[in-house]
Tab-separated table of C-alpha atoms in Angstrom:
chain	number	residue	atom	x	y	z
A	29	MET	CA	72.805	33.136	-43.708
A	30	ALA	CA	69.638	33.598	-45.790
A	31	GLN	CA	70.421	30.378	-47.634
A	32	GLN	CA	70.795	28.505	-44.498
A	33	ALA	CA	67.659	29.695	-42.943
A	34	TYR	CA	65.849	28.711	-46.191
A	35	VAL	CA	67.216	25.293	-45.846
A	36	THR	CA	66.140	24.904	-42.280
A	37	GLU	CA	62.493	26.092	-42.960
A	38	THR	CA	62.263	23.743	-45.878
A	39	ASP	CA	63.351	20.818	-43.854
A	40	ASN	CA	60.828	21.452	-41.173
A	41	GLY	CA	57.787	23.548	-42.532
A	42	GLY	CA	57.745	21.821	-45.969
A	43	SER	CA	58.071	18.232	-44.867
A	44	GLY	CA	54.158	17.672	-44.729
A	45	PRO	CA	53.670	16.574	-48.322
A	46	GLU	CA	57.015	14.739	-48.224
A	47	ARG	CA	55.933	12.918	-45.220
A	48	ARG	CA	52.530	11.970	-46.643
A	49	GLU	CA	54.350	10.831	-49.797
A	50	SER	CA	56.824	8.873	-47.790
A	51	GLY	CA	53.936	7.231	-45.775
A	52	LEU	CA	51.848	6.379	-48.813
A	53	ARG	CA	55.203	4.782	-50.439
A	54	ARG	CA	55.715	2.858	-47.350
A	55	LEU	CA	52.131	1.527	-47.323
A	56	THR	CA	52.483	0.518	-51.073
A	57	ASN	CA	55.648	-1.219	-50.298
A	58	LEU	CA	54.254	-3.059	-47.500
A	59	LEU	CA	51.288	-4.204	-49.754
A	60	LYS	CA	53.814	-5.190	-52.543
A	61	GLY	CA	55.663	-7.041	-49.828
A	62	LEU	CA	52.707	-8.993	-48.809
A	63	ALA	CA	51.719	-9.726	-52.385
A	64	ALA	CA	55.144	-11.029	-53.059
A	65	GLY	CA	55.254	-13.057	-49.871
A	66	TRP	CA	51.870	-14.740	-51.143
A	67	ARG	CA	52.851	-15.097	-54.861
A	68	GLY	CA	53.558	-18.507	-55.829
A	69	ASP	CA	52.429	-19.916	-52.489
A	70	ARG	CA	49.662	-22.560	-53.341
A	71	ARG	CA	48.900	-22.852	-49.809
A	72	VAL	CA	47.252	-19.564	-49.544
A	73	TRP	CA	44.029	-21.256	-50.679
A	74	ARG	CA	44.403	-24.122	-48.338
A	75	ARG	CA	45.348	-22.212	-45.176
A	76	GLY	CA	42.760	-20.426	-42.948
A	77	LEU	CA	39.983	-22.680	-43.572
A	78	VAL	CA	38.825	-22.376	-39.909
A	79	LEU	CA	39.028	-18.662	-40.334
A	80	ALA	CA	36.855	-18.813	-43.310
A	81	ALA	CA	34.496	-21.019	-41.374
A	82	LEU	CA	34.250	-18.267	-38.662
A	83	ALA	CA	33.664	-15.577	-41.126
A	84	VAL	CA	30.855	-17.414	-42.538
A	85	ILE	CA	29.371	-18.321	-39.091
A	86	LEU	CA	29.419	-14.603	-38.103
A	87	ALA	CA	27.742	-13.652	-41.496
A	88	LEU	CA	24.979	-16.131	-40.638
A	89	VAL	CA	24.579	-14.923	-37.151
A	90	MET	CA	24.089	-11.234	-38.233
A	91	GLY	CA	22.008	-11.971	-41.237
A	92	LEU	CA	19.780	-14.752	-39.655
A	93	HIS	CA	19.581	-13.190	-36.118
A	94	ALA	CA	15.832	-13.224	-36.283
A	95	LYS	CA	16.059	-16.880	-36.430
A	96	ILE	CA	18.113	-17.328	-33.371
A	97	PRO	CA	15.666	-18.734	-30.799
A	98	ASN	CA	14.844	-17.153	-27.459
A	99	ALA	CA	13.875	-20.565	-25.813
A	100	ILE	CA	17.156	-20.819	-24.235
A	101	GLY	CA	18.209	-17.891	-22.114
A	102	ASN	CA	16.577	-15.325	-24.470
A	103	LEU	CA	19.647	-15.807	-26.749
A	104	GLY	CA	18.128	-14.283	-29.847
A	105	SER	CA	17.333	-10.893	-27.909
A	106	LEU	CA	20.738	-10.822	-26.275
A	107	THR	CA	22.222	-11.099	-29.773
A	108	GLU	CA	20.159	-8.350	-31.219
A	109	THR	CA	20.771	-6.045	-28.260
A	110	PHE	CA	24.418	-5.883	-29.259
A	111	LEU	CA	24.095	-6.744	-32.915
A	112	PRO	CA	25.956	-3.891	-34.224
A	113	TRP	CA	28.985	-4.648	-32.225
A	114	LEU	CA	29.391	-8.028	-34.129
A	115	GLY	CA	30.863	-6.058	-36.932
A	116	LEU	CA	34.156	-5.963	-34.927
A	117	GLY	CA	34.735	-9.400	-35.832
A	118	VAL	CA	35.294	-8.339	-39.367
A	119	PRO	CA	38.664	-6.321	-38.849
A	120	VAL	CA	39.769	-9.002	-36.381
A	121	LEU	CA	39.305	-11.791	-38.982
A	122	VAL	CA	41.053	-9.597	-41.691
A	123	LEU	CA	44.055	-9.198	-39.410
A	124	LEU	CA	44.096	-12.933	-38.576
A	125	ALA	CA	43.918	-13.801	-42.381
A	126	LEU	CA	46.756	-11.585	-43.127
A	127	VAL	CA	48.755	-13.040	-40.496
A	128	ARG	CA	47.931	-16.570	-41.529
A	129	LYS	CA	48.480	-15.456	-45.205
A	130	SER	CA	45.065	-17.165	-46.210
A	131	ALA	CA	43.399	-15.785	-49.488
A	132	THR	CA	40.382	-18.084	-48.799
A	133	ALA	CA	39.778	-16.456	-45.291
A	134	LEU	CA	40.146	-12.995	-46.855
A	135	ILE	CA	37.462	-13.581	-49.377
A	136	ALA	CA	35.122	-15.250	-46.817
A	137	VAL	CA	35.451	-12.089	-44.592
A	138	LEU	CA	33.664	-10.211	-47.330
A	139	LEU	CA	30.519	-12.036	-46.424
A	140	PRO	CA	30.012	-10.592	-42.735
A	141	ALA	CA	31.268	-7.148	-43.969
A	142	ILE	CA	28.612	-7.073	-46.515
A	143	VAL	CA	26.039	-8.385	-44.218
A	144	TRP	CA	27.121	-5.740	-41.539
A	145	LEU	CA	26.826	-2.955	-44.080
A	146	ASN	CA	23.456	-4.031	-45.204
A	147	LEU	CA	22.030	-3.982	-41.784
A	148	PHE	CA	23.869	-0.775	-40.364
A	149	GLY	CA	25.422	0.874	-43.133
A	150	GLY	CA	22.464	3.310	-43.456
A	151	GLN	CA	22.980	4.495	-39.990
A	152	LEU	CA	26.673	5.704	-40.641
A	153	SER	CA	25.312	8.523	-42.773
A	154	ASP	CA	24.053	11.776	-41.437
A	155	LYS	CA	20.331	11.922	-41.995
A	156	THR	CA	19.774	14.937	-39.843
A	157	GLY	CA	17.441	17.390	-41.509
A	158	SER	CA	16.165	20.949	-40.751
A	159	GLY	CA	12.774	22.220	-39.728
A	160	GLY	CA	10.382	20.642	-37.525
A	161	ASP	CA	7.966	22.313	-35.025
A	162	LEU	CA	8.424	20.228	-31.622
A	163	THR	CA	11.538	19.349	-29.973
A	164	VAL	CA	11.191	16.429	-27.469
A	165	ALA	CA	13.729	14.865	-24.941
A	166	THR	CA	13.764	11.839	-22.698
A	167	HIS	CA	16.148	10.878	-19.835
A	168	ASN	CA	16.392	7.902	-17.442
A	169	VAL	CA	17.742	10.178	-14.588
A	170	ASN	CA	18.899	7.120	-12.262
A	171	ALA	CA	17.152	6.881	-8.946
A	172	ASP	CA	20.656	7.042	-7.341
A	173	ASN	CA	21.372	10.417	-9.103
A	174	ALA	CA	23.497	12.517	-6.662
A	175	ASP	CA	22.617	15.888	-8.631
A	176	PRO	CA	18.843	15.897	-9.621
A	177	ALA	CA	18.929	19.591	-9.956
A	178	GLY	CA	21.886	19.757	-12.262
A	179	THR	CA	20.583	16.899	-14.468
A	180	ALA	CA	17.194	18.781	-14.847
A	181	GLN	CA	19.038	21.914	-15.801
A	182	ASP	CA	21.190	19.974	-18.429
A	183	VAL	CA	18.109	18.348	-20.141
A	184	ALA	CA	16.192	21.707	-20.109
A	185	ALA	CA	19.269	23.413	-21.564
A	186	SER	CA	18.659	21.179	-24.719
A	187	GLY	CA	15.708	23.519	-25.675
A	188	ALA	CA	13.179	20.813	-25.624
A	189	ASP	CA	9.572	21.774	-25.606
A	190	VAL	CA	8.632	18.454	-23.969
A	191	VAL	CA	10.763	16.572	-21.639
A	192	ALA	CA	10.045	13.017	-20.219
A	193	LEU	CA	11.935	11.587	-17.134
A	194	GLU	CA	12.300	8.151	-15.916
A	195	GLU	CA	13.332	6.370	-12.838
A	196	LEU	CA	11.894	9.276	-10.683
A	197	THR	CA	12.058	8.711	-6.775
A	198	THR	CA	9.497	10.244	-4.396
A	199	ALA	CA	12.249	12.082	-2.581
A	200	ALA	CA	13.821	13.754	-5.819
A	201	VAL	CA	10.441	14.741	-7.620
A	202	PRO	CA	10.287	18.203	-5.686
A	203	THR	CA	13.831	18.870	-6.862
A	204	TYR	CA	13.036	18.151	-10.361
A	205	GLU	CA	9.774	20.212	-10.222
A	206	LYS	CA	11.536	23.072	-8.907
A	207	ALA	CA	14.568	22.942	-11.290
A	208	LEU	CA	12.183	22.598	-14.406
A	209	GLY	CA	9.247	24.695	-13.228
A	210	ALA	CA	10.557	28.070	-14.573
A	211	THR	CA	10.832	26.529	-18.087
A	212	TYR	CA	8.054	24.281	-18.119
A	213	ARG	CA	4.622	25.403	-17.098
A	214	TYR	CA	2.797	22.062	-17.270
A	215	HIS	CA	3.917	18.694	-15.907
A	216	SER	CA	2.651	15.658	-14.464
A	217	VAL	CA	4.331	12.791	-12.486
A	218	GLN	CA	2.783	9.383	-12.618
A	219	GLY	CA	4.601	6.731	-10.387
A	220	THR	CA	8.253	6.820	-11.245
A	221	VAL	CA	7.829	8.717	-14.694
A	222	GLY	CA	7.053	12.256	-15.366
A	223	LEU	CA	6.363	14.646	-18.358
A	224	TRP	CA	7.220	18.381	-18.453
A	225	SER	CA	5.663	20.576	-21.289
A	226	LYS	CA	5.713	24.117	-22.393
A	227	TYR	CA	2.284	23.421	-23.815
A	228	PRO	CA	-0.759	22.382	-22.057
A	229	LEU	CA	-1.572	18.728	-21.030
A	230	SER	CA	-4.829	17.043	-20.877
A	231	GLY	CA	-6.064	13.388	-20.789
A	232	VAL	CA	-3.175	12.558	-18.415
A	233	LYS	CA	-3.325	9.044	-17.062
A	234	PRO	CA	-1.151	6.224	-16.002
A	235	VAL	CA	-0.465	3.272	-18.564
A	236	ASP	CA	-0.824	-0.307	-17.319
A	237	ILE	CA	2.158	-2.203	-18.538
A	238	LYS	CA	1.510	-5.250	-16.128
A	239	LEU	CA	3.884	-4.446	-13.533
A	240	GLY	CA	1.591	-3.808	-10.425
A	241	TRP	CA	2.925	-0.310	-10.102
A	242	VAL	CA	3.112	2.781	-12.448
A	243	ARG	CA	6.055	3.119	-14.849
A	244	ALA	CA	4.330	4.469	-17.826
A	245	MET	CA	1.900	7.199	-18.600
A	246	ARG	CA	0.126	9.000	-21.354
A	247	ALA	CA	-0.792	12.714	-21.961
A	248	ALA	CA	-2.195	14.696	-24.771
A	249	VAL	CA	0.012	17.948	-25.544
A	250	THR	CA	-1.727	20.598	-27.272
A	251	THR	CA	1.146	22.216	-29.456
A	252	PRO	CA	0.723	25.223	-31.857
A	253	SER	CA	0.734	22.672	-34.701
A	254	GLY	CA	-1.992	20.333	-33.121
A	255	GLN	CA	-2.565	17.653	-30.372
A	256	VAL	CA	0.003	14.977	-29.809
A	257	ALA	CA	-0.417	11.881	-27.683
A	258	VAL	CA	2.902	11.571	-25.724
A	259	TYR	CA	3.593	8.322	-23.967
A	260	VAL	CA	6.357	8.019	-21.492
A	261	ALA	CA	7.551	4.486	-20.337
A	262	HIS	CA	10.183	2.839	-18.418
A	263	LEU	CA	10.169	-0.789	-19.174
A	264	PRO	CA	11.548	-3.222	-16.641
A	265	SER	CA	15.105	-3.983	-16.765
A	266	VAL	CA	16.920	-6.948	-18.200
A	267	ARG	CA	19.853	-8.969	-16.670
A	268	VAL	CA	22.414	-11.497	-18.062
A	269	LYS	CA	22.753	-14.367	-15.730
A	270	VAL	CA	24.958	-17.482	-15.898
A	271	GLU	CA	22.119	-19.679	-14.794
A	272	ALA	CA	19.285	-18.012	-16.623
A	273	GLY	CA	20.854	-16.226	-19.744
A	274	PHE	CA	19.197	-12.792	-20.883
A	275	THR	CA	16.261	-12.602	-18.310
A	276	ALA	CA	13.774	-10.342	-20.065
A	277	ARG	CA	10.356	-12.075	-19.513
A	278	GLN	CA	8.934	-9.127	-17.675
A	279	ARG	CA	10.226	-6.557	-19.823
A	280	ASP	CA	8.762	-8.515	-22.852
A	281	LYS	CA	5.243	-8.690	-21.145
A	282	SER	CA	5.379	-4.992	-20.416
A	283	ALA	CA	6.325	-4.289	-24.069
A	284	ASN	CA	3.360	-6.018	-25.304
A	285	ALA	CA	0.955	-3.983	-22.958
A	286	LEU	CA	2.519	-0.793	-24.100
A	287	GLY	CA	2.058	-1.725	-27.704
A	288	GLU	CA	-1.569	-2.368	-27.006
A	289	ALA	CA	-2.074	0.886	-25.374
A	290	ILE	CA	-0.513	2.744	-28.278
A	291	ALA	CA	-2.359	0.691	-30.834
A	292	ASP	CA	-5.618	1.768	-29.013
A	293	GLU	CA	-4.547	5.463	-28.917
A	294	PRO	CA	-7.313	7.625	-30.305
A	295	LEU	CA	-5.251	10.395	-31.429
A	296	ARG	CA	-3.423	9.951	-34.810
A	297	LYS	CA	-0.123	11.778	-34.001
A	298	VAL	CA	1.826	9.778	-31.340
A	299	VAL	CA	5.242	10.340	-29.667
A	300	LEU	CA	6.812	7.577	-27.379
A	301	LEU	CA	9.427	8.542	-25.036
A	302	GLY	CA	11.373	6.383	-22.552
A	303	ASP	CA	13.782	3.765	-21.478
A	304	LEU	CA	12.557	0.573	-23.236
A	305	ASN	CA	15.651	-1.307	-21.946
A	306	GLY	CA	15.929	-2.701	-25.416
A	307	THR	CA	16.990	-1.781	-28.965
A	308	MET	CA	15.037	-1.402	-32.062
A	309	ASN	CA	16.455	-4.678	-33.326
A	310	ASP	CA	15.143	-6.569	-30.316
A	311	ARG	CA	12.341	-8.645	-31.587
A	312	ALA	CA	10.753	-8.746	-28.108
A	313	LEU	CA	9.700	-5.033	-28.664
A	314	ARG	CA	7.948	-5.754	-31.802
A	315	ALA	CA	4.646	-4.860	-30.403
A	316	VAL	CA	5.808	-1.277	-30.202
A	317	THR	CA	8.449	-1.031	-32.970
A	318	ALA	CA	6.301	-2.579	-35.524
A	319	GLN	CA	3.869	0.573	-35.375
A	320	MET	CA	6.360	3.186	-34.760
A	321	ARG	CA	9.430	4.706	-36.335
A	322	SER	CA	12.566	5.400	-34.542
A	323	ALA	CA	13.643	9.036	-34.715
A	324	GLN	CA	17.358	8.045	-34.390
A	325	GLY	CA	17.046	5.538	-37.276
A	326	ALA	CA	15.034	7.869	-39.516
A	327	SER	CA	16.792	11.288	-38.999
A	328	GLY	CA	19.819	10.668	-36.822
A	329	SER	CA	23.557	10.611	-37.311
A	330	GLY	CA	25.334	7.279	-36.207
A	331	MET	CA	24.250	4.565	-33.771
A	332	GLY	CA	23.062	7.026	-31.190
A	333	PHE	CA	24.036	4.778	-28.389
A	334	SER	CA	22.766	5.889	-24.932
A	335	TRP	CA	23.862	3.458	-22.257
A	336	PRO	CA	25.978	3.052	-20.214
A	337	ALA	CA	26.755	6.843	-20.289
A	338	SER	CA	30.454	6.148	-19.592
A	339	PHE	CA	30.879	3.995	-22.572
A	340	PRO	CA	27.609	3.802	-24.645
A	341	MET	CA	27.081	0.245	-26.077
A	342	ALA	CA	23.403	0.114	-26.965
A	343	ARG	CA	20.574	2.627	-27.714
A	344	ILE	CA	17.958	1.448	-25.107
A	345	ASP	CA	16.622	4.849	-24.660
A	346	GLN	CA	14.082	5.662	-27.428
A	347	ILE	CA	12.207	8.365	-29.147
A	348	MET	CA	9.619	6.827	-31.606
A	349	VAL	CA	6.989	8.306	-33.575
A	350	LYS	CA	3.564	7.705	-35.459
A	351	GLY	CA	1.861	10.201	-37.594
A	352	VAL	CA	4.626	12.894	-37.162
A	353	GLU	CA	7.816	13.181	-39.204
A	354	PRO	CA	11.249	12.877	-37.443
A	355	MET	CA	13.405	15.690	-38.676
A	356	SER	CA	16.589	15.304	-36.480
A	357	SER	CA	17.866	13.266	-33.470
A	358	TRP	CA	20.765	13.365	-31.269
A	359	THR	CA	22.241	12.456	-27.838
A	360	LEU	CA	22.920	15.040	-25.225
A	361	PRO	CA	25.935	15.393	-23.016
A	362	GLU	CA	26.473	13.107	-20.037
A	363	THR	CA	24.641	14.088	-16.776
A	364	GLY	CA	24.652	12.487	-13.140
A	365	SER	CA	22.765	9.504	-14.681
A	366	ASP	CA	24.219	6.173	-16.008
A	367	HIS	CA	22.143	6.928	-19.267
A	368	LEU	CA	22.688	9.826	-21.837
A	369	PRO	CA	19.642	11.755	-22.487
A	370	VAL	CA	18.297	11.712	-26.042
A	371	ALA	CA	16.474	14.301	-27.871
A	372	ALA	CA	14.527	14.715	-31.410
A	373	ARG	CA	13.107	17.326	-33.502
A	374	VAL	CA	9.800	16.354	-35.172
A	375	LYS	CA	7.290	17.842	-37.475
A	376	VAL	CA	3.801	17.587	-36.128
A	377	ASP	CA	2.114	19.624	-38.975
A	378	THR	CA	2.487	17.316	-41.857
A	379	SER	CA	-0.015	18.698	-44.074
A	380	ALA	CA	2.376	20.376	-46.388
A	381	SER	CA	4.507	17.137	-46.623
C-alpha cells in the first residue's frame, strides 16, 4: 500500500519538471522539424518576397514617421498617435514567414523589430524611482460621468498633493468641490478645468488657448520645497473622419498657444497636467513637448496608456515637467470616466541633485 501511494504521488505531484522537460522537448522537436522541412529547399530564399517588402515598409513607416506628411488628413499625426501599436505587425509577419517557409521574409522582419525596439524598447523597462517631494495627478473626469463624487474620491485616494480635473460641467463642479474639500484646502475652477491643492495657490488665471472659452489655467503652488507653476489644460478633441482624415487643426492651434504660455512662464519650475488629446510622439504637440519632459517617459513603467479606459490604446493624458525631476509615474484604477487618471511623483527641490 505504501509503495502504491508513493507511485501515485510521484505521478501527480512530481510531474512539474517532467512536463516542463517534455514541453521543451516538443518545442525543440518542432524547431528541428521546421529546419528539416526547409533544409535543401532552395525556394526558401525566393518565397515570401512580398512579406519581405511589407516588413521593409513597416520599418520605414516607424523609422521615418516624422517624414509622413500632415498635408493629407493629418496622416502623420494619426500614425504617431498609435505608433507603438505598429509593432504588432512584427509577430504577424514572423508567423506568415514561417507558414510561407521564407528565410528572406524572416530576415527582413528583423528590420521593423529593431526599429520598434529602438523607439520603444526603453519604455518596456521599469524606470520608477523612489523619493520626490510632490505628488500630482490629473484626470479627464468626462462630462457625462454618472458618479462624480466617487470619481473625486478615487483620485484623492491616490495621495496626490495636487489634483487637476478636466471636462468639468457647471452642474458637477459643486459635487467635486464637496468631495475634495476635506482633503484639499485650496482650489480654483476656471471654465471646464480645475485645480485642487493641499498647498496655497496664487497667481491663478485662465490661459488663452485660442478656443473662445476657458479650457486651460495656470496657478503657482507654494509647496514646502518652493513655488511651482502648475498648468492645467484640456486641448480640443480630435476625430478620424472618412472625408477629412485626422481632424486636429484646432487641437494643434491650441497646443501652440499653450506652448507659448509655458515658454513665457516666469517661474523656473513648471508642471503641466491635462488631457492633451495627443501623445508625446505627435509632432503637432511639439510646441509643448520640445520644452518639457514626460514624467511617464522619464520615470514610468511601460507605456502608461490612459485612453480609452476600457482598453487603453494611447497615452493622451499627460504629466509633463520642466525644472523639476520626475521620480515615478503611474496610471490609477478606472473610475466613472472614459479616461484613466494618471499620477506622478516629482522632486521640486533639485538643489542636491
